[in-house]
XYZ file of C-alpha atoms in Angstrom:
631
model
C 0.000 0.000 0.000
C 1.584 3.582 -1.065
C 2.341 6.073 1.873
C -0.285 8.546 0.525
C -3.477 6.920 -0.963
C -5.519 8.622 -3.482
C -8.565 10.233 -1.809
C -10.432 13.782 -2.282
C -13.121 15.926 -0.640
C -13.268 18.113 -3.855
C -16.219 17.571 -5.999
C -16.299 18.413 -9.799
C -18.629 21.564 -8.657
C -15.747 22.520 -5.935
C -13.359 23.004 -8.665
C -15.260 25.021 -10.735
C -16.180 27.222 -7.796
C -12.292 27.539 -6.679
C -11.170 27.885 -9.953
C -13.927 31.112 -10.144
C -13.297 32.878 -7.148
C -16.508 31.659 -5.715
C -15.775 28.850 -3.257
C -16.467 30.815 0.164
C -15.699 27.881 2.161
C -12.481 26.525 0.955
C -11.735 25.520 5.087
C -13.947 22.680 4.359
C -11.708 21.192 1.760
C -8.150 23.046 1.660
C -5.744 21.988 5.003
C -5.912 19.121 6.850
C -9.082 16.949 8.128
C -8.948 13.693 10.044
C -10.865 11.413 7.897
C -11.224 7.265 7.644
C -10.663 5.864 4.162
C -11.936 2.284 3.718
C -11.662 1.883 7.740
C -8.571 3.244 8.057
C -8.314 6.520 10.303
C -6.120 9.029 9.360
C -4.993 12.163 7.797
C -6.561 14.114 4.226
C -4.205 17.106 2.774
C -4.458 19.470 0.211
C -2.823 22.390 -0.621
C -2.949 24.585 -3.920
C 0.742 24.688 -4.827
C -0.029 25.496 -9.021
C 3.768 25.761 -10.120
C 4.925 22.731 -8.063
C 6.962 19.774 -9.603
C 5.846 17.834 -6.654
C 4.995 18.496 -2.762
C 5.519 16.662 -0.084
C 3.576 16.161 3.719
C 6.986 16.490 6.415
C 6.791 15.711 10.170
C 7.926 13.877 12.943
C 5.712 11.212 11.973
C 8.763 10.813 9.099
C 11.670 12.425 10.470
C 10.844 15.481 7.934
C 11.668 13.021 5.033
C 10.244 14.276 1.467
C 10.389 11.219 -0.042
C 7.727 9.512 2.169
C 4.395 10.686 1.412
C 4.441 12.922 -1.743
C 1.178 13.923 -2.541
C -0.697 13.235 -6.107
C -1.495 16.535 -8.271
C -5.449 16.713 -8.956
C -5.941 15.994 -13.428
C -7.779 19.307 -13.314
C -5.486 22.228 -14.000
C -6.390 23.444 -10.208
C -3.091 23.342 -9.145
C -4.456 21.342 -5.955
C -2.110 18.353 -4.244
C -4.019 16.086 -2.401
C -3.795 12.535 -0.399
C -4.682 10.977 2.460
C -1.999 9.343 4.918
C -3.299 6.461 7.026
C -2.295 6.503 10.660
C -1.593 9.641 11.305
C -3.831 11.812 13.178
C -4.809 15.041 15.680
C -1.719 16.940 17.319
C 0.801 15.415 14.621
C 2.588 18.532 13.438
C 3.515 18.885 9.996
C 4.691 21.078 6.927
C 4.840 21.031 2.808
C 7.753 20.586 1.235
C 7.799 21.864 -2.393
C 9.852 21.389 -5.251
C 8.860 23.852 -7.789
C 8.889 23.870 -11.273
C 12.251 25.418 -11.767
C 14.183 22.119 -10.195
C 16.645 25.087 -8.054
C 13.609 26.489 -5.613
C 12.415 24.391 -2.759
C 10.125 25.837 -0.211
C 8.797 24.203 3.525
C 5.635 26.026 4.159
C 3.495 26.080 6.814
C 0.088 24.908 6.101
C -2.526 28.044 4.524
C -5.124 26.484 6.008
C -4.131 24.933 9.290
C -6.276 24.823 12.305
C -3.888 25.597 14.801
C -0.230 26.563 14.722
C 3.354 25.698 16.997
C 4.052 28.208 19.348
C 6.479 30.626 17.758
C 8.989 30.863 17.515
C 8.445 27.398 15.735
C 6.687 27.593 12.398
C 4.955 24.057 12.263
C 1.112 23.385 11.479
C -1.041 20.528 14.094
C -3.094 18.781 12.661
C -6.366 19.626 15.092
C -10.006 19.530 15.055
C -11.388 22.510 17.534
C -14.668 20.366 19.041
C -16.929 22.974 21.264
C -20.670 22.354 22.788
C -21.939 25.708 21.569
C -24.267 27.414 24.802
C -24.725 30.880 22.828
C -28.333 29.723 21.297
C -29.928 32.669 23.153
C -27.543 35.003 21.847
C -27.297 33.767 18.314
C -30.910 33.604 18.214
C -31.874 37.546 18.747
C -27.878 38.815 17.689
C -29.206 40.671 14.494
C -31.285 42.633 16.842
C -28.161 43.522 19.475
C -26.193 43.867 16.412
C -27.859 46.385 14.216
C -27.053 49.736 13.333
C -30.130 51.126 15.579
C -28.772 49.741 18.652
C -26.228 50.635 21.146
C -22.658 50.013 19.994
C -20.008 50.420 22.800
C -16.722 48.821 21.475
C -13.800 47.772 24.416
C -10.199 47.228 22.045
C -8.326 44.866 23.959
C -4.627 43.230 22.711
C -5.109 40.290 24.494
C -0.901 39.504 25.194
C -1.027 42.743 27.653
C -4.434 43.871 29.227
C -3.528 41.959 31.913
C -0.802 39.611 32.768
C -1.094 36.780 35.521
C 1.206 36.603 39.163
C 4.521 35.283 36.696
C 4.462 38.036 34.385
C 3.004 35.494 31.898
C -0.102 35.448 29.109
C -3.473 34.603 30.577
C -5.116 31.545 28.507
C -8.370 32.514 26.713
C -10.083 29.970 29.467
C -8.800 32.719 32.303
C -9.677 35.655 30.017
C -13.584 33.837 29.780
C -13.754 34.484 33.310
C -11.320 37.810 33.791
C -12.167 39.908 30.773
C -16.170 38.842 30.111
C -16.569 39.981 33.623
C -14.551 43.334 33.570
C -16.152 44.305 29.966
C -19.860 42.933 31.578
C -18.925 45.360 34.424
C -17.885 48.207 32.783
C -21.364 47.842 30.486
C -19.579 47.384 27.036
C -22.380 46.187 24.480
C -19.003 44.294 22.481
C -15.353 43.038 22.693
C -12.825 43.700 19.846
C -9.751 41.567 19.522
C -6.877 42.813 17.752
C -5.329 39.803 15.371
C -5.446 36.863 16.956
C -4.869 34.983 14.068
C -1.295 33.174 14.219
C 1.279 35.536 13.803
C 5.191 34.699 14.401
C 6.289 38.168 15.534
C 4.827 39.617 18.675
C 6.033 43.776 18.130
C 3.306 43.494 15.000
C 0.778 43.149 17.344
C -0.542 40.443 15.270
C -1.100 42.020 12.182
C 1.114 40.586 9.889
C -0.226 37.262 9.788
C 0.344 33.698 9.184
C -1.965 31.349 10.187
C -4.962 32.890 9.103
C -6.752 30.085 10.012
C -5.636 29.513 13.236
C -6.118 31.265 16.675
C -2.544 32.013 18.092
C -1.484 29.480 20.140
C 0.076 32.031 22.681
C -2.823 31.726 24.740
C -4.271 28.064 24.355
C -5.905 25.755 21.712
C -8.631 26.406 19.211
C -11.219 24.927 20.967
C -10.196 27.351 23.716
C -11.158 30.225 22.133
C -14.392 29.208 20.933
C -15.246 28.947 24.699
C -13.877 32.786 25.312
C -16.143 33.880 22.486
C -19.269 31.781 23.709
C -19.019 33.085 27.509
C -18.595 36.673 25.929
C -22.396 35.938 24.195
C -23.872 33.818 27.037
C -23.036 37.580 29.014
C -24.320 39.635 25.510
C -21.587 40.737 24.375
C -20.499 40.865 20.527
C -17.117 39.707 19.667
C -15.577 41.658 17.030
C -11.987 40.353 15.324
C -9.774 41.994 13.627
C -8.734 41.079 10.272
C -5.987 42.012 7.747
C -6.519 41.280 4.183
C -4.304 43.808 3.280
C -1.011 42.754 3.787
C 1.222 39.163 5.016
C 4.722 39.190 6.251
C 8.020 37.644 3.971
C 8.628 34.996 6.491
C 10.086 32.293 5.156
C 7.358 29.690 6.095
C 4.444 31.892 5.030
C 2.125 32.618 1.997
C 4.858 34.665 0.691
C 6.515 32.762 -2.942
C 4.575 29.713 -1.532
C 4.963 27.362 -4.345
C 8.531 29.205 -5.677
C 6.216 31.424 -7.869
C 4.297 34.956 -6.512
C 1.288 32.521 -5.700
C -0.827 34.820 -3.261
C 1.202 38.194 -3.939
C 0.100 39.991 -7.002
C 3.792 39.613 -9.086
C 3.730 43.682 -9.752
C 6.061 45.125 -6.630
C 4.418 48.202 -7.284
C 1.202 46.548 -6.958
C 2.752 43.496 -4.516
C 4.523 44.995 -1.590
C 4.115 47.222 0.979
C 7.248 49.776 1.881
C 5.834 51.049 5.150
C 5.474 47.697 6.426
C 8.036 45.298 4.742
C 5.070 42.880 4.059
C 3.837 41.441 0.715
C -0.159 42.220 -0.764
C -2.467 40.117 -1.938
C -3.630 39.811 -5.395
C -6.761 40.741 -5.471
C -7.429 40.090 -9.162
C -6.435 36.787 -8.729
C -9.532 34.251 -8.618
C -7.614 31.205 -6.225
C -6.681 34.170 -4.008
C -10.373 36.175 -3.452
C -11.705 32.844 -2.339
C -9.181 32.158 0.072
C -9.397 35.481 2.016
C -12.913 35.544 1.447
C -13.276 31.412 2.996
C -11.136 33.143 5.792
C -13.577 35.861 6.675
C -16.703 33.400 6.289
C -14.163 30.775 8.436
C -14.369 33.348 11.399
C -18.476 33.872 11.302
C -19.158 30.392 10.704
C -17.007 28.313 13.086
C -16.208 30.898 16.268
C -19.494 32.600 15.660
C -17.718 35.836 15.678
C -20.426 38.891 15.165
C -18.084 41.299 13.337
C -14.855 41.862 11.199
C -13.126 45.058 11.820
C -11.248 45.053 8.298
C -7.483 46.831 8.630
C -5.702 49.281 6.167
C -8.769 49.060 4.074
C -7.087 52.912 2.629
C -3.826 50.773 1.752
C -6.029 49.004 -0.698
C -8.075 51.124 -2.478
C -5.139 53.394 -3.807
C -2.665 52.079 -5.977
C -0.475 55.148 -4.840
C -1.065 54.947 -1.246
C 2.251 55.519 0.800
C 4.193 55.484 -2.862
C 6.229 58.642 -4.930
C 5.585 59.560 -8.268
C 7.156 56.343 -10.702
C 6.555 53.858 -8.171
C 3.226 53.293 -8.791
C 0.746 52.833 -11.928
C -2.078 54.321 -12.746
C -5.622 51.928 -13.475
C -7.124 51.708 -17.090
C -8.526 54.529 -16.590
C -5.738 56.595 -15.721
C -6.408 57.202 -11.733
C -5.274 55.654 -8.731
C -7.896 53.651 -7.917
C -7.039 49.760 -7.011
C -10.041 48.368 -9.324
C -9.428 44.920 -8.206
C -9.474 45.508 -4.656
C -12.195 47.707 -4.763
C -13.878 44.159 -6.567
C -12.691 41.979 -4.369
C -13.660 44.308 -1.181
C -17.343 44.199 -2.498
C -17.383 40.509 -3.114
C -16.776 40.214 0.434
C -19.315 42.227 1.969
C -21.413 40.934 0.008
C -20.613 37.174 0.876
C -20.624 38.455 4.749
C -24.259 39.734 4.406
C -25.754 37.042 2.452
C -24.718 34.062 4.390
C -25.171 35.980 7.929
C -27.790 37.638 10.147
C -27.011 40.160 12.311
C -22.998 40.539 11.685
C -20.987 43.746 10.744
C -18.159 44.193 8.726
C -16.242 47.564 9.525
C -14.052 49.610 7.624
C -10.545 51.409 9.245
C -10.546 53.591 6.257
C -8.950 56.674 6.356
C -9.444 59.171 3.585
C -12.125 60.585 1.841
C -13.940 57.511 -0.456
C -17.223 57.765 -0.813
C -19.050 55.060 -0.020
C -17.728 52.882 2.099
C -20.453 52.331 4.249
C -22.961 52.323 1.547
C -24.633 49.061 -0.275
C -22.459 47.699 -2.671
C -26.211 48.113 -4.634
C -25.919 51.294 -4.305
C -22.469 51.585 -5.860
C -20.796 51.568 -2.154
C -18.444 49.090 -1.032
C -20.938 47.460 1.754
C -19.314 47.788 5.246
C -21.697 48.406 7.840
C -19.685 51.024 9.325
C -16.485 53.295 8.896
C -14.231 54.201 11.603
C -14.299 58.482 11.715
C -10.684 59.373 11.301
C -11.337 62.684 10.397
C -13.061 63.412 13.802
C -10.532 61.054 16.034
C -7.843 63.469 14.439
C -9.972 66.751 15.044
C -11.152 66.284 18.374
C -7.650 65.054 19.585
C -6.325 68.094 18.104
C -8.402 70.627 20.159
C -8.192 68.574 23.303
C -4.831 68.984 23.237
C -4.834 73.122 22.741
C -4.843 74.993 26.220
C -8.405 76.199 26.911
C -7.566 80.026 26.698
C -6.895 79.121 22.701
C -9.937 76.852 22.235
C -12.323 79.818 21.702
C -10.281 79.855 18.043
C -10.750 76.828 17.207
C -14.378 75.585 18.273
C -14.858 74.563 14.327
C -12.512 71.606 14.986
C -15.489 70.452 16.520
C -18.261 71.568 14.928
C -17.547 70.479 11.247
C -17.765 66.925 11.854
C -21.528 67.580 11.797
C -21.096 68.353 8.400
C -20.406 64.916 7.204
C -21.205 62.792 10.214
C -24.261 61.297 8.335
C -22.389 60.680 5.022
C -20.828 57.480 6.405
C -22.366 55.053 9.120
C -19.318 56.271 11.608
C -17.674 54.795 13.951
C -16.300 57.020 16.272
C -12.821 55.324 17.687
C -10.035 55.821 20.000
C -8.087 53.147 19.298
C -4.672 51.561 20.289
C -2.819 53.861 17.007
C -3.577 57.135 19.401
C -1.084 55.557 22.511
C 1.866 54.617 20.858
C 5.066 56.122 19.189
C 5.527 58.990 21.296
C 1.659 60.214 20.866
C 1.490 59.895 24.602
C -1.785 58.613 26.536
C -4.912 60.250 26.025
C -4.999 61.439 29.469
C -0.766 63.051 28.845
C -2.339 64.257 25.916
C -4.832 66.307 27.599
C -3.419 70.296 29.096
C -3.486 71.472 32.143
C -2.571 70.264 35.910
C -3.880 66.916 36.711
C -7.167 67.851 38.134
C -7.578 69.618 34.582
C -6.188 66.576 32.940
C -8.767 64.311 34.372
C -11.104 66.572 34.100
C -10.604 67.337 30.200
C -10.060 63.115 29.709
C -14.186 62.784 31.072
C -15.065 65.630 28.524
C -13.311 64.026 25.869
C -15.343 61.122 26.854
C -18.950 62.461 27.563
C -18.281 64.823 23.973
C -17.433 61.263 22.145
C -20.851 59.189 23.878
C -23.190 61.879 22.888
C -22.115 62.491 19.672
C -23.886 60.730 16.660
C -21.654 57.374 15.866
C -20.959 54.125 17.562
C -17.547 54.087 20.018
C -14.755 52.199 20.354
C -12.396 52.795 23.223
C -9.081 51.214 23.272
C -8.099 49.022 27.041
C -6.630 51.332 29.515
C -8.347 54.750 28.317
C -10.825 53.715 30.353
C -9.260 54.154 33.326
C -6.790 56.948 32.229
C -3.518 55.119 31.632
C -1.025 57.180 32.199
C 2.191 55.858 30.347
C 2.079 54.597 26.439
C 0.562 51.515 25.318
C 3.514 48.324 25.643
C 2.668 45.308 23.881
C 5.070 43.961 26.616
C 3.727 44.261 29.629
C -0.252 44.461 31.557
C -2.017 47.314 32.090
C -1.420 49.766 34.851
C -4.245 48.779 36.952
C -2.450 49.626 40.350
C -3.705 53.044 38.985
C -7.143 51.987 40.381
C -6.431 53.241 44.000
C -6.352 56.673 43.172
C -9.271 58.905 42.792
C -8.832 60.282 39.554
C -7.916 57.011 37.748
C -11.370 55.180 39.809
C -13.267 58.567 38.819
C -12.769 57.888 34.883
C -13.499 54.604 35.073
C -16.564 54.579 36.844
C -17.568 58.262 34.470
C -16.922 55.800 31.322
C -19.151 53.014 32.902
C -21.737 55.084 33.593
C -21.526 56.189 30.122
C -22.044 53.412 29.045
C -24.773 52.202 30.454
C -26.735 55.547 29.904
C -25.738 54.773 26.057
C -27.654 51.589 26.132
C -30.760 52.849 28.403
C -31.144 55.958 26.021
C -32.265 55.614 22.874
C -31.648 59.339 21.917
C -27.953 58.238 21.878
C -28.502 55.671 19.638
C -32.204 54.780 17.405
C -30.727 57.757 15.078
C -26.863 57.484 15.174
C -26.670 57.660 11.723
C -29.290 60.106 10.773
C -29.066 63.860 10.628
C -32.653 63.427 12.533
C -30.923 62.221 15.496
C -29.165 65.522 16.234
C -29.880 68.867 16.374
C -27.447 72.016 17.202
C -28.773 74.510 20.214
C -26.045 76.807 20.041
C -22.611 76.309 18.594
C -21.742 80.177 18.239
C -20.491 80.519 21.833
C -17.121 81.098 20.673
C -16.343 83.464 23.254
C -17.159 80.889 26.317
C -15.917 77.598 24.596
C -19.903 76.039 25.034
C -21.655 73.666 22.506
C -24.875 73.139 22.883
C -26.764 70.262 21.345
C -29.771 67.772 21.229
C -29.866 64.086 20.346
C -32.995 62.382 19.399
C -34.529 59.230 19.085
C -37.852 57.946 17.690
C -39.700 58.977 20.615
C -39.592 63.045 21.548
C -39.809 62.094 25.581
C -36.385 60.483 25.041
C -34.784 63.210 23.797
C -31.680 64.672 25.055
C -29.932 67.750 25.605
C -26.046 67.899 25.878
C -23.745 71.092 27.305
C -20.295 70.847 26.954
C -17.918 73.553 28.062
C -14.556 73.381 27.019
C -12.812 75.772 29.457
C -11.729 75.637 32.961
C -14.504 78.690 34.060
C -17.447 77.378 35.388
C -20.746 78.979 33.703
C -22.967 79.624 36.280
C -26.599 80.756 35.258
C -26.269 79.308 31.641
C -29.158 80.376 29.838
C -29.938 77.579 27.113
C -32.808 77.526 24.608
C -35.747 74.927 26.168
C -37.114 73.460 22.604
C -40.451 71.646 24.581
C -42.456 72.318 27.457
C -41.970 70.033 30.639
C -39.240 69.916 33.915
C -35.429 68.569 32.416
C -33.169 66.612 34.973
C -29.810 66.047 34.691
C -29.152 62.483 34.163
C -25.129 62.921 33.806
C -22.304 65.505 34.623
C -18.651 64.869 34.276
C -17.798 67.409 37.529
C -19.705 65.150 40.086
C -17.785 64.409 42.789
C -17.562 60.516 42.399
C -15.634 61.109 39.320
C -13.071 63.157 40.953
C -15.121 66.428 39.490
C -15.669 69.623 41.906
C -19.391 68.830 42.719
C -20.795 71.545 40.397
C -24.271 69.708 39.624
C -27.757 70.811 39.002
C -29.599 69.307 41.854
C -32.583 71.699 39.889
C -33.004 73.238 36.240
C -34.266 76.143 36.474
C -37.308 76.699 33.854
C -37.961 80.118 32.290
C -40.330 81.372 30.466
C -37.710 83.973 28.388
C -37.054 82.990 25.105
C -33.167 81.715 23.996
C -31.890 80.338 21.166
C -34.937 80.649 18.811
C -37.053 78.854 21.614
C -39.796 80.722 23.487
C -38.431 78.878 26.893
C -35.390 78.661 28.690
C -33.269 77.305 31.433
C -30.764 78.484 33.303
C -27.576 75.767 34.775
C -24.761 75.699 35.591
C -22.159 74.389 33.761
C -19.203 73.113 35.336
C -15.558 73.809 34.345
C -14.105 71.473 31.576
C -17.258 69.462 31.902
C -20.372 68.033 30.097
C -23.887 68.209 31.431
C -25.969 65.809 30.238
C -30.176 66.744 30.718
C -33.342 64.809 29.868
């Protein structure tokens, strides 16, 4: 009996499919899977090596030998190598060795589609099958209602190697983050979780987003299997889990995608088109049929067997422009002479539109940074079908005024004010993520002026501006609590900061903001509708105020929010009363159990003196650097 027997899960259909673009679920077929072959138990593999001479399965199982089981090329023209070896079977590591077609160029590659991954530094694939007993039925059931663009949308960024280390200064395993991190984000009233790669990646100062094992959940913090149980106790507590993912680029290294068969397989063969100088990684071809279905079987992978609810798609910029990050010469233009990347504009569309189609209640979400049109629009409609967009352009604007002295802020209120005239073209995200703490940015809290009461006091602000304004929110770990020093991949979070005031009074200000995001449906019914907000006053140049409303379906939900940006307290602050009836204050920044000076409105003063266009009026006061929040 040969070492590799004929044997195939590919049907004639399959083929055609793969050969198209259009096989979504390639997982299913492509990698490894324990099967049993006439009785026998043991081990199916194929790989799409096209410009291969021959390819061989090396392991332990024999001593890394290519002669011993050399798989058989499919008749087809697929370019797929297939076989099944008997006797081998789950936690068996392995690799392919290829001989291309030029005899010279051997490669050992890693599997594309392995389950699970060595522990870097070693590079091998394990054979593995991830079994879980699902108990997210609730969850999955009514998701597309907690998950839809109506609904509250509170996202906690977390790089799982250093939110929080255990008593030897070593990873927590996702089993100890199911019980650490679903209860802190449960606590702190975060509606979803986003991960930042965890696919397998070999070098940990990427932060995992040059990937290899796209398939695979690092091993740095347990098995497969493992993970599915972190994202199941996240929904049995409702909360979404949200991944990153990074179709944009993949690292050189030398067991990766990168000249996998001794030919520019997965990169498109254009450098100009094929690698990426700011990052030292390769690009995908995204005109290439073989290589749409993989990344698109990798996104459906994710949704289908973790039962993630979201795909926060990276670099999606880097993508769209054939220029982006390139001079003059090193770059060509498209057919029709611009710098639009046509084929990854194509491929991004075939994507979303796979996404939607095979899933309820799921999001895709652009980090896109420049001006396209579009991006959260239906691909119908000529968009390119994410649900939402991260808003650069107001992460960069508000961070900018924060970060003025108050005295100057008077100058520059339209930093602020102009996001309203685009926040509807997009469905928004509003994010401040882990790219704002790192590389000498300083923490948001650093980043703020002033002494430290001032600090704190502008970091809540910052916070209470970002909750009411129209968009969902994404907060990267630490800001909640006001870390002080720089994001380090290395090392946990400061939470010995907890035992002082200030550090306890953001945290519990962000909570609370978070929980009056999901009870309020002003906040959050019209977050992408110019219906859901409407400007009081933002002319009060002189005093550093905004005044605005935010509005749901229902008028006795509505909502009106006072920021003022300066240190001065504004004490009988007349402000336009658009309806009849008594207004409380359900929120204010300068309470005392946030570390603020106490300067609430225990009453609103009604009047019947006309402000602001409105025949009525109250009078509060507003407290320094603070928001005041009334209903």
């Amino acid at each position: 009996m040969p070492n590799v027997q004929v044997h195939s899960l590919f049907t004639d259909f399959d083929i055609n499919l793969f050969k198209g673009g259009k096989h979504y679920r390639l997982y299913e077929k492509l990698g490894s899977h324990l099967v049993e072959v006439d009785g026998v138990a043991g081990t199916y593999f194929a790989v799409w090596a096209p410009s291969a001479k021959s390819v061989a399965v090396v392991g332990n199982f024999n001593s890394w030998k290519v002669e011993e089981h050399q798989l058989n090329v499919r008749w087809d023209a697929s370019g797929i190598w297939e076989g099944f070896i008997p006797n081998i079977g789950k936690g068996e590591i392995y690799k392919y060795k290829i001989q291309s077609n030029n005899n010279d160029i051997w490669t050992e590659k890693a599997d594309p589609f392995a389950r699970y991954c060595e522990h870097p530094p070693n590079t091998a694939s394990i054979i593995w099958t991830a079994e879980h007993d699902w108990k997210d039925d609730a969850w999955m059931g009514y998701r597309k209602d907690k998950n839809g663009l109506d609904k509250p949308y509170s996202v906690y960024e977390v790089h799982l190697g250093s939110w929080k280390k255990n008593a030897e200064n070593k990873f927590l395993t996702y089993k100890e983050f199911a019980i650490d991190l679903v209860n802190y984000v449960k606590e702190m009233g975060y509606t979803h979780v986003e991960f930042m790669p965890v696919m397998e990646y070999p070098y940990d100062p990427s932060w995992g987003y040059q990937l290899i094992g796209y398939f695979a959940p690092t091993s740095r913090f347990g098995s497969p299997e493992e993970f599915k149980f972190l994202v199941d106790a996240f929904h049995q507590n409702d909360i979404g889990v949200i991944l990153d993912w990074v179709p944009s680029h993949f690292p050189e290294d030398a067991h990766g995608l990168g000249f996998f068969d001794g030919s520019n397989l997965y990169e498109h063969p254009d450098r100009r088109k094929g690698y990426h100088t700011d990052w030292k990684s390769l690009i995908f071809n995204y005109g290439r049929n073989e290589v749409r279905a993989f990344l698109i079987s990798n996104a459906i992978f994710w949704l289908d067997q973790f039962h993630v609810d979201g795909l926060r798609v990276d670099a999606v910029a880097s993508m769209l422009y054939l220029d982006y990050s390139r001079e003059d010469g090193e770059w060509e233009p498209n057919m029709y002479g611009n710098n639009e990347n046509l084929e990854a504009m194509s491929f991004i569309r075939e994507l979303n539109q796979a996404v939607y189609s095979s899933f309820d209640g799921v999001q895709t979400i652009a980090e896109e940074s420049t001006a396209f049109t579009g991006v959260s629009k239906p691909v119908e409609d000529s968009g390119l079908g994410f649900g939402m967009k991260w808003m650069m352009g107001w992460m960069h604007d508000t961070l900018q005024f924060f970060q003025k002295e108050p005295v100057y802020r008077k100058h520059h209120l339209n930093d602020l004010t102009f996001s309203m005239t685009y926040a509807f073209t997009e469905h928004f995200m509003l994010p401040f993520s882990h790219d704002e703490v790192v590389y000498g940015k300083k923490s948001l809290v650093y980043r703020m002026p002033g002494d430290e009461w001032q600090r704190f006091a502008n970091l809540r602000l910052l916070y209470g501006y970002m909750f009411t304004h129209p968009g969902t929110k994404l907060m990267f770990m630490g800001g909640e609590f006001g870390q002080t020093a720089e994001w380090n991949f290395e090392q946990s979070l400061d939470w010995h900061l907890l035992q002082y005031d200030g550090h306890k009074g953001i945290q519990d200000f962000v909570k609370d903001l978070n929980h009056l995001y999901k009870s309020a449906p002003a906040l959050y019914e019209k977050q992408f509708s110019p219906e859901g907000f409407q400007w009081i006053d933002y002319s009060d140049h002189e005093n550093s105020v905004l005044t605005y409303i935010r509005k749901g379906h229902d008028a006795e939900n509505d909502l009106i929010i006072v920021c003022n940006f300066t240190p001065v307290p504004r004490e009988n602050y007349r402000i336009g009363n658009p309806k009849k009836g008594k207004l409380t204050e359900v929120l204010n920044s300068d309470d005392a159990k946030y570390g603020g000076g106490g300067n609430v409105n225990s009453v609103v003063k009604s009047s019947a003196k006309s402000s602001h266009g409105y025949k009525k009026s109250i009078e509060i006061t507003v407290p320094p650097l603070g928001i005041v929040i009334l209903k």
